[in-house]
Amino acid sequence: MSDLPSDRYQGSAWTHGPLIVGVPWEPPRRLVARAAELADGLDVHLVCAFVDPSGYLAEFDAARTRTAGSIDPQPNRESLFPAAEVRSALQAVLGTPGETWSLRVLNGSVPEALARLADSTGAAAIVVGGPRYGARASFSRLLERSVSARLVRIQRRPVIVVPGLPRESRF
């Protein structure tokens, strides 16, 4: 590659930032393990991102700059349940979060949330699982495109798709 002009790669999205892996509620071991191996090989931090599609981001303002609060004074403990389950599943494969990996919980459309996170962290790449198998998954793809297909269209950085296995074992 030394014979290629260096200006050809200026503006490239590849950085030495963290590696983002989008994880579903029941993260497949294969996806998590492959993402961890890649992050280790690149010597970068692994950010596991769980996106709750039932909640949407209403604003980007930091909490300290907001002038209004929730009308419900009680915290929504139920909304923390999926994140706790995901964290437990990830810890079974990756160990305790810390220097090598962390978990981020996001809301909204999965591809857009992963893209925002990648942009805000200067991520090197995004890793996602390939399309699921089965009749239910096929019907779901008729209604909404796969996360990997949408990410490839909206993201300038590399998107790495880890293929799944039919009836892949979950945690």
Tab-separated table of N, CA and C in Angstrom:
chain	number	residue	atom	x	y	z
A	1	MET	N	0.800	-1.184	0.000
A	1	MET	CA	0.000	0.000	0.000
A	1	MET	C	0.848	1.254	0.000
A	2	SER	N	2.128	1.124	0.153
A	2	SER	CA	2.972	2.308	0.217
A	2	SER	C	3.032	3.051	-1.103
A	3	ASP	N	2.685	2.385	-2.224
A	3	ASP	CA	2.722	3.059	-3.510
A	3	ASP	C	1.454	3.870	-3.786
A	4	LEU	N	0.460	3.793	-2.917
A	4	LEU	CA	-0.763	4.558	-3.093
A	4	LEU	C	-0.590	5.957	-2.514
A	5	PRO	N	-1.139	6.961	-3.186
A	5	PRO	CA	-1.007	8.319	-2.650
A	5	PRO	C	-1.726	8.439	-1.314
A	6	SER	N	-1.063	9.092	-0.355
A	6	SER	CA	-1.628	9.193	0.991
A	6	SER	C	-2.875	10.059	1.027
A	7	ASP	N	-3.018	11.004	0.103
A	7	ASP	CA	-4.197	11.869	0.129
A	7	ASP	C	-5.470	11.121	-0.263
A	8	ARG	N	-5.320	9.939	-0.857
A	8	ARG	CA	-6.480	9.143	-1.230
A	8	ARG	C	-7.304	8.755	-0.012
A	9	TYR	N	-6.645	8.581	1.133
A	9	TYR	CA	-7.327	8.130	2.334
A	9	TYR	C	-7.619	9.250	3.323
A	10	GLN	N	-7.336	10.505	2.952
A	10	GLN	CA	-7.681	11.605	3.834
A	10	GLN	C	-9.189	11.708	3.934
A	11	GLY	N	-9.656	12.023	5.119
A	11	GLY	CA	-11.101	12.096	5.328
A	11	GLY	C	-11.728	10.736	5.534
A	12	SER	N	-10.906	9.696	5.607
A	12	SER	CA	-11.423	8.352	5.826
A	12	SER	C	-12.059	8.264	7.205
A	13	ALA	N	-13.088	7.457	7.331
A	13	ALA	CA	-13.798	7.325	8.593
A	13	ALA	C	-13.075	6.396	9.573
A	14	TRP	N	-12.076	5.616	9.122
A	14	TRP	CA	-11.405	4.686	10.015
A	14	TRP	C	-10.558	5.474	11.001
A	15	THR	N	-10.767	5.218	12.287
A	15	THR	CA	-10.028	5.902	13.339
A	15	THR	C	-9.530	4.871	14.335
A	16	HIS	N	-8.901	5.352	15.373
A	16	HIS	CA	-8.476	4.462	16.451
A	16	HIS	C	-9.436	4.586	17.632
A	17	GLY	N	-10.643	5.022	17.357
A	17	GLY	CA	-11.666	5.136	18.389
A	17	GLY	C	-12.174	3.766	18.786
A	18	PRO	N	-13.160	3.736	19.661
A	18	PRO	CA	-13.687	2.453	20.141
A	18	PRO	C	-14.419	1.685	19.044
A	19	LEU	N	-14.663	0.440	19.310
A	19	LEU	CA	-15.455	-0.400	18.419
A	19	LEU	C	-16.847	-0.494	19.038
A	20	ILE	N	-17.875	-0.163	18.258
A	20	ILE	CA	-19.256	-0.222	18.723
A	20	ILE	C	-19.855	-1.553	18.275
A	21	VAL	N	-20.510	-2.266	19.183
A	21	VAL	CA	-21.253	-3.467	18.798
A	21	VAL	C	-22.696	-3.287	19.243
A	22	GLY	N	-23.599	-3.387	18.287
A	22	GLY	CA	-25.021	-3.313	18.597
A	22	GLY	C	-25.492	-4.660	19.104
A	23	VAL	N	-26.042	-4.678	20.326
A	23	VAL	CA	-26.494	-5.942	20.910
A	23	VAL	C	-28.003	-5.916	21.135
A	24	PRO	N	-28.694	-6.975	20.747
A	24	PRO	CA	-30.130	-7.066	21.031
A	24	PRO	C	-30.350	-7.474	22.478
A	25	TRP	N	-31.606	-7.527	22.876
A	25	TRP	CA	-31.969	-7.865	24.252
A	25	TRP	C	-31.358	-9.202	24.667
A	26	GLU	N	-31.350	-10.169	23.778
A	26	GLU	CA	-30.711	-11.458	24.045
A	26	GLU	C	-29.497	-11.576	23.134
A	27	PRO	N	-28.356	-10.999	23.545
A	27	PRO	CA	-27.188	-10.955	22.655
A	27	PRO	C	-26.653	-12.342	22.329
A	28	PRO	N	-26.462	-12.647	21.056
A	28	PRO	CA	-25.854	-13.935	20.687
A	28	PRO	C	-24.389	-13.993	21.130
A	29	ARG	N	-23.987	-15.089	21.716
A	29	ARG	CA	-22.590	-15.260	22.152
A	29	ARG	C	-21.614	-15.006	21.000
A	30	ARG	N	-21.952	-15.530	19.845
A	30	ARG	CA	-21.054	-15.411	18.688
A	30	ARG	C	-20.784	-13.947	18.352
A	31	LEU	N	-21.817	-13.118	18.337
A	31	LEU	CA	-21.670	-11.698	18.030
A	31	LEU	C	-20.780	-11.010	19.058
A	32	VAL	N	-21.057	-11.241	20.326
A	32	VAL	CA	-20.301	-10.590	21.398
A	32	VAL	C	-18.843	-11.043	21.384
A	33	ALA	N	-18.621	-12.345	21.235
A	33	ALA	CA	-17.254	-12.879	21.233
A	33	ALA	C	-16.454	-12.365	20.039
A	34	ARG	N	-17.064	-12.329	18.859
A	34	ARG	CA	-16.338	-11.846	17.673
A	34	ARG	C	-16.002	-10.364	17.786
A	35	ALA	N	-16.933	-9.589	18.304
A	35	ALA	CA	-16.682	-8.153	18.481
A	35	ALA	C	-15.558	-7.934	19.499
A	36	ALA	N	-15.562	-8.718	20.581
A	36	ALA	CA	-14.514	-8.600	21.599
A	36	ALA	C	-13.148	-8.987	21.025
A	37	GLU	N	-13.113	-10.040	20.213
A	37	GLU	CA	-11.854	-10.450	19.583
A	37	GLU	C	-11.326	-9.365	18.656
A	38	LEU	N	-12.226	-8.743	17.888
A	38	LEU	CA	-11.813	-7.686	16.973
A	38	LEU	C	-11.314	-6.471	17.750
A	39	ALA	N	-12.021	-6.067	18.794
A	39	ALA	CA	-11.591	-4.923	19.611
A	39	ALA	C	-10.226	-5.201	20.237
A	40	ASP	N	-10.029	-6.427	20.722
A	40	ASP	CA	-8.751	-6.798	21.312
A	40	ASP	C	-7.642	-6.749	20.261
A	41	GLY	N	-7.925	-7.272	19.074
A	41	GLY	CA	-6.931	-7.258	18.001
A	41	GLY	C	-6.563	-5.846	17.546
A	42	LEU	N	-7.535	-4.946	17.590
A	42	LEU	CA	-7.289	-3.548	17.214
A	42	LEU	C	-6.772	-2.722	18.385
A	43	ASP	N	-6.776	-3.319	19.583
A	43	ASP	CA	-6.364	-2.654	20.811
A	43	ASP	C	-7.206	-1.402	21.075
A	44	VAL	N	-8.537	-1.583	20.966
A	44	VAL	CA	-9.468	-0.484	21.233
A	44	VAL	C	-10.531	-0.938	22.226
A	45	HIS	N	-11.200	0.019	22.820
A	45	HIS	CA	-12.277	-0.245	23.775
A	45	HIS	C	-13.509	-0.747	23.024
A	46	LEU	N	-14.226	-1.692	23.597
A	46	LEU	CA	-15.456	-2.215	23.015
A	46	LEU	C	-16.637	-1.566	23.721
A	47	VAL	N	-17.491	-0.894	22.962
A	47	VAL	CA	-18.702	-0.292	23.511
A	47	VAL	C	-19.884	-1.124	23.026
A	48	CYS	N	-20.514	-1.833	23.955
A	48	CYS	CA	-21.702	-2.616	23.638
A	48	CYS	C	-22.898	-1.674	23.748
A	49	ALA	N	-23.682	-1.579	22.696
A	49	ALA	CA	-24.801	-0.640	22.669
A	49	ALA	C	-26.113	-1.389	22.539
A	50	PHE	N	-26.952	-1.255	23.562
A	50	PHE	CA	-28.298	-1.804	23.529
A	50	PHE	C	-29.240	-0.655	23.216
A	51	VAL	N	-30.025	-0.798	22.145
A	51	VAL	CA	-30.961	0.249	21.759
A	51	VAL	C	-32.377	-0.226	22.038
A	52	ASP	N	-33.093	0.560	22.845
A	52	ASP	CA	-34.493	0.271	23.144
A	52	ASP	C	-35.331	1.016	22.112
A	53	PRO	N	-35.894	0.307	21.140
A	53	PRO	CA	-36.648	0.990	20.082
A	53	PRO	C	-37.992	1.525	20.541
A	54	SER	N	-38.408	1.179	21.769
A	54	SER	CA	-39.709	1.668	22.239
A	54	SER	C	-39.631	3.082	22.800
A	55	GLY	N	-38.426	3.589	23.018
A	55	GLY	CA	-38.256	4.952	23.507
A	55	GLY	C	-37.532	5.786	22.473
A	56	TYR	N	-37.889	7.039	22.367
A	56	TYR	CA	-37.246	7.901	21.389
A	56	TYR	C	-36.619	9.107	22.045
A	57	LEU	N	-35.476	9.514	21.538
A	57	LEU	CA	-34.769	10.672	22.028
A	57	LEU	C	-35.558	11.921	21.671
A	58	ALA	N	-35.874	12.730	22.658
A	58	ALA	CA	-36.661	13.931	22.422
A	58	ALA	C	-35.781	15.156	22.248
A	59	GLU	N	-34.598	15.155	22.848
A	59	GLU	CA	-33.716	16.312	22.748
A	59	GLU	C	-32.290	15.886	23.012
A	60	PHE	N	-31.350	16.738	22.581
A	60	PHE	CA	-29.938	16.460	22.795
A	60	PHE	C	-29.358	17.298	23.929
A	61	ASP	N	-30.135	18.197	24.534
A	61	ASP	CA	-29.628	19.057	25.593
A	61	ASP	C	-29.193	18.232	26.797
A	62	ALA	N	-28.097	18.665	27.400
A	62	ALA	CA	-27.641	17.990	28.621
A	62	ALA	C	-28.654	18.219	29.729
A	63	ALA	N	-28.744	17.283	30.663
A	63	ALA	CA	-29.737	17.368	31.744
A	63	ALA	C	-29.591	18.662	32.540
A	64	ARG	N	-28.369	19.139	32.743
A	64	ARG	CA	-28.171	20.348	33.554
A	64	ARG	C	-28.657	21.612	32.860
A	65	THR	N	-28.884	21.563	31.536
A	65	THR	CA	-29.337	22.757	30.822
A	65	THR	C	-30.838	22.746	30.559
A	66	ARG	N	-31.517	21.659	30.891
A	66	ARG	CA	-32.953	21.587	30.666
A	66	ARG	C	-33.694	22.448	31.681
A	67	THR	N	-34.765	23.055	31.232
A	67	THR	CA	-35.555	23.909	32.126
A	67	THR	C	-36.786	23.192	32.644
A	68	ALA	N	-37.066	21.986	32.185
A	68	ALA	CA	-38.248	21.248	32.620
A	68	ALA	C	-37.852	19.832	32.986
A	69	GLY	N	-38.649	19.232	33.838
A	69	GLY	CA	-38.399	17.862	34.242
A	69	GLY	C	-39.607	17.004	33.976
A	70	SER	N	-39.526	15.761	34.363
A	70	SER	CA	-40.625	14.829	34.172
A	70	SER	C	-41.798	15.199	35.076
A	71	ILE	N	-43.006	14.965	34.593
A	71	ILE	CA	-44.174	15.205	35.439
A	71	ILE	C	-44.399	14.046	36.392
A	72	ASP	N	-43.697	12.946	36.174
A	72	ASP	CA	-43.774	11.783	37.050
A	72	ASP	C	-42.550	11.814	37.970
A	73	PRO	N	-42.743	12.095	39.270
A	73	PRO	CA	-41.586	12.220	40.162
A	73	PRO	C	-40.893	10.893	40.469
A	74	GLN	N	-41.539	9.774	40.206
A	74	GLN	CA	-40.953	8.468	40.478
A	74	GLN	C	-40.112	7.998	39.291
A	75	PRO	N	-38.913	7.492	39.540
A	75	PRO	CA	-38.121	6.951	38.422
A	75	PRO	C	-38.799	5.712	37.848
A	76	ASN	N	-38.634	5.495	36.581
A	76	ASN	CA	-39.229	4.347	35.908
A	76	ASN	C	-38.278	3.160	36.036
A	77	ARG	N	-38.439	2.376	37.080
A	77	ARG	CA	-37.543	1.250	37.318
A	77	ARG	C	-37.715	0.147	36.266
A	78	GLU	N	-38.906	0.037	35.699
A	78	GLU	CA	-39.141	-0.985	34.677
A	78	GLU	C	-38.297	-0.744	33.439
A	79	SER	N	-38.005	0.515	33.124
A	79	SER	CA	-37.215	0.801	31.932
A	79	SER	C	-35.770	0.355	32.097
A	80	LEU	N	-35.325	0.139	33.338
A	80	LEU	CA	-33.956	-0.312	33.578
A	80	LEU	C	-33.820	-1.822	33.455
A	81	PHE	N	-34.929	-2.549	33.465
A	81	PHE	CA	-34.887	-4.006	33.439
A	81	PHE	C	-34.161	-4.569	32.210
A	82	PRO	N	-34.514	-4.138	30.995
A	82	PRO	CA	-33.804	-4.714	29.846
A	82	PRO	C	-32.306	-4.469	29.900
A	83	ALA	N	-31.890	-3.294	30.335
A	83	ALA	CA	-30.465	-2.994	30.397
A	83	ALA	C	-29.761	-3.907	31.399
A	84	ALA	N	-30.398	-4.195	32.529
A	84	ALA	CA	-29.805	-5.084	33.528
A	84	ALA	C	-29.662	-6.496	32.970
A	85	GLU	N	-30.671	-6.962	32.230
A	85	GLU	CA	-30.605	-8.291	31.620
A	85	GLU	C	-29.493	-8.357	30.566
A	86	VAL	N	-29.395	-7.327	29.756
A	86	VAL	CA	-28.355	-7.283	28.723
A	86	VAL	C	-26.976	-7.260	29.374
A	87	ARG	N	-26.813	-6.433	30.408
A	87	ARG	CA	-25.519	-6.355	31.110
A	87	ARG	C	-25.124	-7.726	31.659
A	88	SER	N	-26.055	-8.458	32.262
A	88	SER	CA	-25.763	-9.796	32.797
A	88	SER	C	-25.311	-10.742	31.697
A	89	ALA	N	-25.992	-10.704	30.571
A	89	ALA	CA	-25.629	-11.577	29.451
A	89	ALA	C	-24.241	-11.233	28.918
A	90	LEU	N	-23.943	-9.949	28.825
A	90	LEU	CA	-22.627	-9.535	28.333
A	90	LEU	C	-21.523	-9.912	29.308
A	91	GLN	N	-21.789	-9.765	30.604
A	91	GLN	CA	-20.790	-10.113	31.607
A	91	GLN	C	-20.465	-11.602	31.589
A	92	ALA	N	-21.417	-12.430	31.190
A	92	ALA	CA	-21.173	-13.864	31.111
A	92	ALA	C	-20.082	-14.185	30.091
A	93	VAL	N	-19.945	-13.341	29.080
A	93	VAL	CA	-18.942	-13.567	28.039
A	93	VAL	C	-17.702	-12.694	28.245
A	94	LEU	N	-17.907	-11.433	28.619
A	94	LEU	CA	-16.820	-10.449	28.631
A	94	LEU	C	-16.220	-10.178	30.009
A	95	GLY	N	-16.863	-10.637	31.066
A	95	GLY	CA	-16.385	-10.306	32.407
A	95	GLY	C	-16.948	-8.952	32.842
A	96	THR	N	-16.353	-8.388	33.864
A	96	THR	CA	-16.827	-7.129	34.428
A	96	THR	C	-16.505	-5.961	33.499
A	97	PRO	N	-17.493	-5.049	33.292
A	97	PRO	CA	-17.203	-3.881	32.458
A	97	PRO	C	-16.095	-3.043	33.097
A	98	GLY	N	-15.355	-2.364	32.261
A	98	GLY	CA	-14.258	-1.537	32.768
A	98	GLY	C	-13.376	-1.052	31.643
A	99	GLU	N	-12.103	-1.386	31.740
A	99	GLU	CA	-11.127	-0.888	30.774
A	99	GLU	C	-11.337	-1.444	29.365
A	100	THR	N	-11.755	-2.697	29.261
A	100	THR	CA	-11.858	-3.321	27.940
A	100	THR	C	-13.220	-3.143	27.285
A	101	TRP	N	-14.285	-3.017	28.109
A	101	TRP	CA	-15.611	-2.872	27.498
A	101	TRP	C	-16.554	-2.102	28.428
A	102	SER	N	-17.591	-1.558	27.803
A	102	SER	CA	-18.631	-0.845	28.545
A	102	SER	C	-19.963	-1.049	27.833
A	103	LEU	N	-21.045	-0.691	28.526
A	103	LEU	CA	-22.390	-0.814	27.963
A	103	LEU	C	-23.021	0.557	27.894
A	104	ARG	N	-23.632	0.852	26.770
A	104	ARG	CA	-24.416	2.071	26.606
A	104	ARG	C	-25.836	1.665	26.273
A	105	VAL	N	-26.812	2.304	26.905
A	105	VAL	CA	-28.220	2.062	26.628
A	105	VAL	C	-28.738	3.282	25.892
A	106	LEU	N	-29.285	3.059	24.702
A	106	LEU	CA	-29.773	4.133	23.842
A	106	LEU	C	-31.250	3.924	23.566
A	107	ASN	N	-31.881	4.932	23.012
A	107	ASN	CA	-33.301	4.845	22.657
A	107	ASN	C	-33.489	5.274	21.216
A	108	GLY	N	-34.563	4.789	20.609
A	108	GLY	CA	-34.928	5.216	19.262
A	108	GLY	C	-34.727	4.142	18.231
A	109	SER	N	-34.659	4.575	17.003
A	109	SER	CA	-34.426	3.673	15.885
A	109	SER	C	-33.021	3.087	16.015
A	110	VAL	N	-32.900	1.783	15.914
A	110	VAL	CA	-31.625	1.118	16.173
A	110	VAL	C	-30.500	1.615	15.259
A	111	PRO	N	-30.660	1.629	13.937
A	111	PRO	CA	-29.543	2.082	13.100
A	111	PRO	C	-29.140	3.534	13.374
A	112	GLU	N	-30.121	4.401	13.528
A	112	GLU	CA	-29.814	5.814	13.762
A	112	GLU	C	-29.145	6.022	15.114
A	113	ALA	N	-29.587	5.291	16.140
A	113	ALA	CA	-28.977	5.416	17.464
A	113	ALA	C	-27.528	4.926	17.441
A	114	LEU	N	-27.272	3.807	16.759
A	114	LEU	CA	-25.898	3.304	16.655
A	114	LEU	C	-25.017	4.286	15.884
A	115	ALA	N	-25.555	4.874	14.835
A	115	ALA	CA	-24.794	5.853	14.052
A	115	ALA	C	-24.470	7.093	14.885
A	116	ARG	N	-25.444	7.576	15.671
A	116	ARG	CA	-25.190	8.736	16.549
A	116	ARG	C	-24.099	8.418	17.561
A	117	LEU	N	-24.167	7.236	18.161
A	117	LEU	CA	-23.158	6.839	19.137
A	117	LEU	C	-21.781	6.759	18.483
A	118	ALA	N	-21.717	6.165	17.315
A	118	ALA	CA	-20.441	6.055	16.606
A	118	ALA	C	-19.869	7.435	16.293
A	119	ASP	N	-20.721	8.345	15.870
A	119	ASP	CA	-20.265	9.709	15.582
A	119	ASP	C	-19.777	10.412	16.838
A	120	SER	N	-20.517	10.273	17.934
A	120	SER	CA	-20.156	10.992	19.154
A	120	SER	C	-18.906	10.426	19.833
A	121	THR	N	-18.594	9.163	19.595
A	121	THR	CA	-17.412	8.556	20.215
A	121	THR	C	-16.216	8.482	19.278
A	122	GLY	N	-16.404	8.831	18.010
A	122	GLY	CA	-15.313	8.706	17.044
A	122	GLY	C	-14.951	7.256	16.808
A	123	ALA	N	-15.957	6.404	16.759
A	123	ALA	CA	-15.747	4.958	16.653
A	123	ALA	C	-14.976	4.560	15.399
A	124	ALA	N	-14.190	3.504	15.542
A	124	ALA	CA	-13.446	2.952	14.415
A	124	ALA	C	-14.390	2.239	13.450
A	125	ALA	N	-15.369	1.535	13.992
A	125	ALA	CA	-16.298	0.756	13.170
A	125	ALA	C	-17.498	0.369	14.027
A	126	ILE	N	-18.519	-0.146	13.367
A	126	ILE	CA	-19.711	-0.645	14.046
A	126	ILE	C	-19.868	-2.114	13.678
A	127	VAL	N	-20.097	-2.941	14.678
A	127	VAL	CA	-20.313	-4.374	14.466
A	127	VAL	C	-21.769	-4.679	14.806
A	128	VAL	N	-22.442	-5.386	13.912
A	128	VAL	CA	-23.820	-5.811	14.159
A	128	VAL	C	-23.978	-7.257	13.720
A	129	GLY	N	-25.026	-7.883	14.193
A	129	GLY	CA	-25.329	-9.249	13.789
A	129	GLY	C	-26.035	-9.253	12.444
A	130	GLY	N	-25.882	-10.346	11.725
A	130	GLY	CA	-26.545	-10.495	10.434
A	130	GLY	C	-28.025	-10.753	10.610
A	131	PRO	N	-28.746	-10.765	9.518
A	131	PRO	CA	-30.196	-11.010	9.583
A	131	PRO	C	-30.505	-12.329	10.276
A	132	ARG	N	-31.583	-12.339	11.044
A	132	ARG	CA	-32.014	-13.544	11.737
A	132	ARG	C	-32.703	-14.492	10.761
A	133	TYR	N	-32.790	-15.739	11.169
A	133	TYR	CA	-33.435	-16.763	10.364
A	133	TYR	C	-34.846	-17.018	10.871
A	134	GLY	N	-35.681	-17.582	10.025
A	134	GLY	CA	-37.009	-18.005	10.438
A	134	GLY	C	-38.116	-17.173	9.819
A	135	ALA	N	-39.323	-17.702	9.909
A	135	ALA	CA	-40.492	-17.056	9.306
A	135	ALA	C	-40.799	-15.716	9.968
A	136	ARG	N	-40.715	-15.680	11.289
A	136	ARG	CA	-41.002	-14.430	11.995
A	136	ARG	C	-40.009	-13.333	11.620
A	137	ALA	N	-38.739	-13.688	11.517
A	137	ALA	CA	-37.715	-12.719	11.131
A	137	ALA	C	-37.918	-12.255	9.692
A	138	SER	N	-38.295	-13.162	8.807
A	138	SER	CA	-38.557	-12.783	7.415
A	138	SER	C	-39.720	-11.809	7.315
A	139	PHE	N	-40.768	-12.061	8.082
A	139	PHE	CA	-41.914	-11.154	8.088
A	139	PHE	C	-41.515	-9.790	8.639
A	140	SER	N	-40.708	-9.789	9.668
A	140	SER	CA	-40.239	-8.542	10.267
A	140	SER	C	-39.446	-7.721	9.256
A	141	ARG	N	-38.622	-8.390	8.429
A	141	ARG	CA	-37.832	-7.679	7.414
A	141	ARG	C	-38.710	-7.099	6.317
A	142	LEU	N	-39.885	-7.686	6.095
A	142	LEU	CA	-40.824	-7.100	5.130
A	142	LEU	C	-41.315	-5.743	5.613
A	143	LEU	N	-41.494	-5.622	6.925
A	143	LEU	CA	-41.997	-4.382	7.506
A	143	LEU	C	-40.897	-3.348	7.707
A	144	GLU	N	-39.724	-3.814	8.051
A	144	GLU	CA	-38.613	-2.909	8.348
A	144	GLU	C	-37.319	-3.556	7.891
A	145	ARG	N	-36.459	-2.774	7.247
A	145	ARG	CA	-35.184	-3.316	6.771
A	145	ARG	C	-34.294	-3.746	7.921
A	146	SER	N	-33.330	-4.582	7.614
A	146	SER	CA	-32.410	-5.043	8.651
A	146	SER	C	-31.544	-3.880	9.129
A	147	VAL	N	-31.085	-3.977	10.350
A	147	VAL	CA	-30.234	-2.948	10.942
A	147	VAL	C	-28.963	-2.804	10.117
A	148	SER	N	-28.362	-3.919	9.715
A	148	SER	CA	-27.106	-3.846	8.964
A	148	SER	C	-27.305	-3.152	7.620
A	149	ALA	N	-28.395	-3.441	6.924
A	149	ALA	CA	-28.648	-2.796	5.623
A	149	ALA	C	-28.836	-1.291	5.781
A	150	ARG	N	-29.552	-0.885	6.799
A	150	ARG	CA	-29.775	0.546	7.045
A	150	ARG	C	-28.479	1.244	7.463
A	151	LEU	N	-27.691	0.607	8.315
A	151	LEU	CA	-26.424	1.204	8.750
A	151	LEU	C	-25.472	1.441	7.590
A	152	VAL	N	-25.391	0.481	6.701
A	152	VAL	CA	-24.502	0.625	5.544
A	152	VAL	C	-24.880	1.857	4.719
A	153	ARG	N	-26.157	2.173	4.680
A	153	ARG	CA	-26.616	3.329	3.900
A	153	ARG	C	-26.380	4.664	4.591
A	154	ILE	N	-26.437	4.710	5.920
A	154	ILE	CA	-26.373	5.995	6.614
A	154	ILE	C	-25.024	6.277	7.262
A	155	GLN	N	-24.107	5.328	7.273
A	155	GLN	CA	-22.856	5.456	8.014
A	155	GLN	C	-21.654	5.512	7.084
A	156	ARG	N	-20.687	6.409	7.377
A	156	ARG	CA	-19.480	6.490	6.556
A	156	ARG	C	-18.374	5.576	7.075
A	157	ARG	N	-18.463	5.175	8.317
A	157	ARG	CA	-17.412	4.312	8.861
A	157	ARG	C	-17.730	2.851	8.519
A	158	PRO	N	-16.757	1.966	8.656
A	158	PRO	CA	-16.998	0.550	8.337
A	158	PRO	C	-18.086	-0.067	9.208
A	159	VAL	N	-18.911	-0.878	8.584
A	159	VAL	CA	-19.940	-1.639	9.274
A	159	VAL	C	-19.603	-3.114	9.057
A	160	ILE	N	-19.375	-3.820	10.140
A	160	ILE	CA	-18.974	-5.223	10.085
A	160	ILE	C	-20.169	-6.066	10.516
A	161	VAL	N	-20.566	-7.001	9.659
A	161	VAL	CA	-21.727	-7.840	9.936
A	161	VAL	C	-21.242	-9.244	10.279
A	162	VAL	N	-21.588	-9.697	11.483
A	162	VAL	CA	-21.242	-11.040	11.935
A	162	VAL	C	-22.416	-11.943	11.607
A	163	PRO	N	-22.221	-12.900	10.706
A	163	PRO	CA	-23.358	-13.757	10.349
A	163	PRO	C	-23.825	-14.593	11.523
A	164	GLY	N	-25.114	-14.776	11.579
A	164	GLY	CA	-25.700	-15.619	12.622
A	164	GLY	C	-25.788	-17.048	12.149
A	165	LEU	N	-26.172	-17.892	13.038
A	165	LEU	CA	-26.370	-19.295	12.704
A	165	LEU	C	-27.850	-19.620	12.862
A	166	PRO	N	-28.392	-20.517	12.038
A	166	PRO	CA	-29.777	-20.928	12.256
A	166	PRO	C	-29.942	-21.465	13.681
A	167	ARG	N	-30.998	-21.020	14.332
A	167	ARG	CA	-31.302	-21.444	15.702
A	167	ARG	C	-30.110	-21.277	16.620
A	168	GLU	N	-29.411	-20.169	16.479
A	168	GLU	CA	-28.227	-19.897	17.292
A	168	GLU	C	-28.585	-19.875	18.772
A	169	SER	N	-27.731	-20.479	19.573
A	169	SER	CA	-27.998	-20.500	21.011
A	169	SER	C	-27.838	-19.094	21.597
A	170	ARG	N	-28.734	-18.774	22.477
A	170	ARG	CA	-28.702	-17.487	23.160
A	170	ARG	C	-28.186	-17.718	24.570
A	171	PHE	N	-27.982	-16.655	25.315
A	171	PHE	CA	-27.522	-16.740	26.702
A	171	PHE	C	-28.548	-17.421	27.556
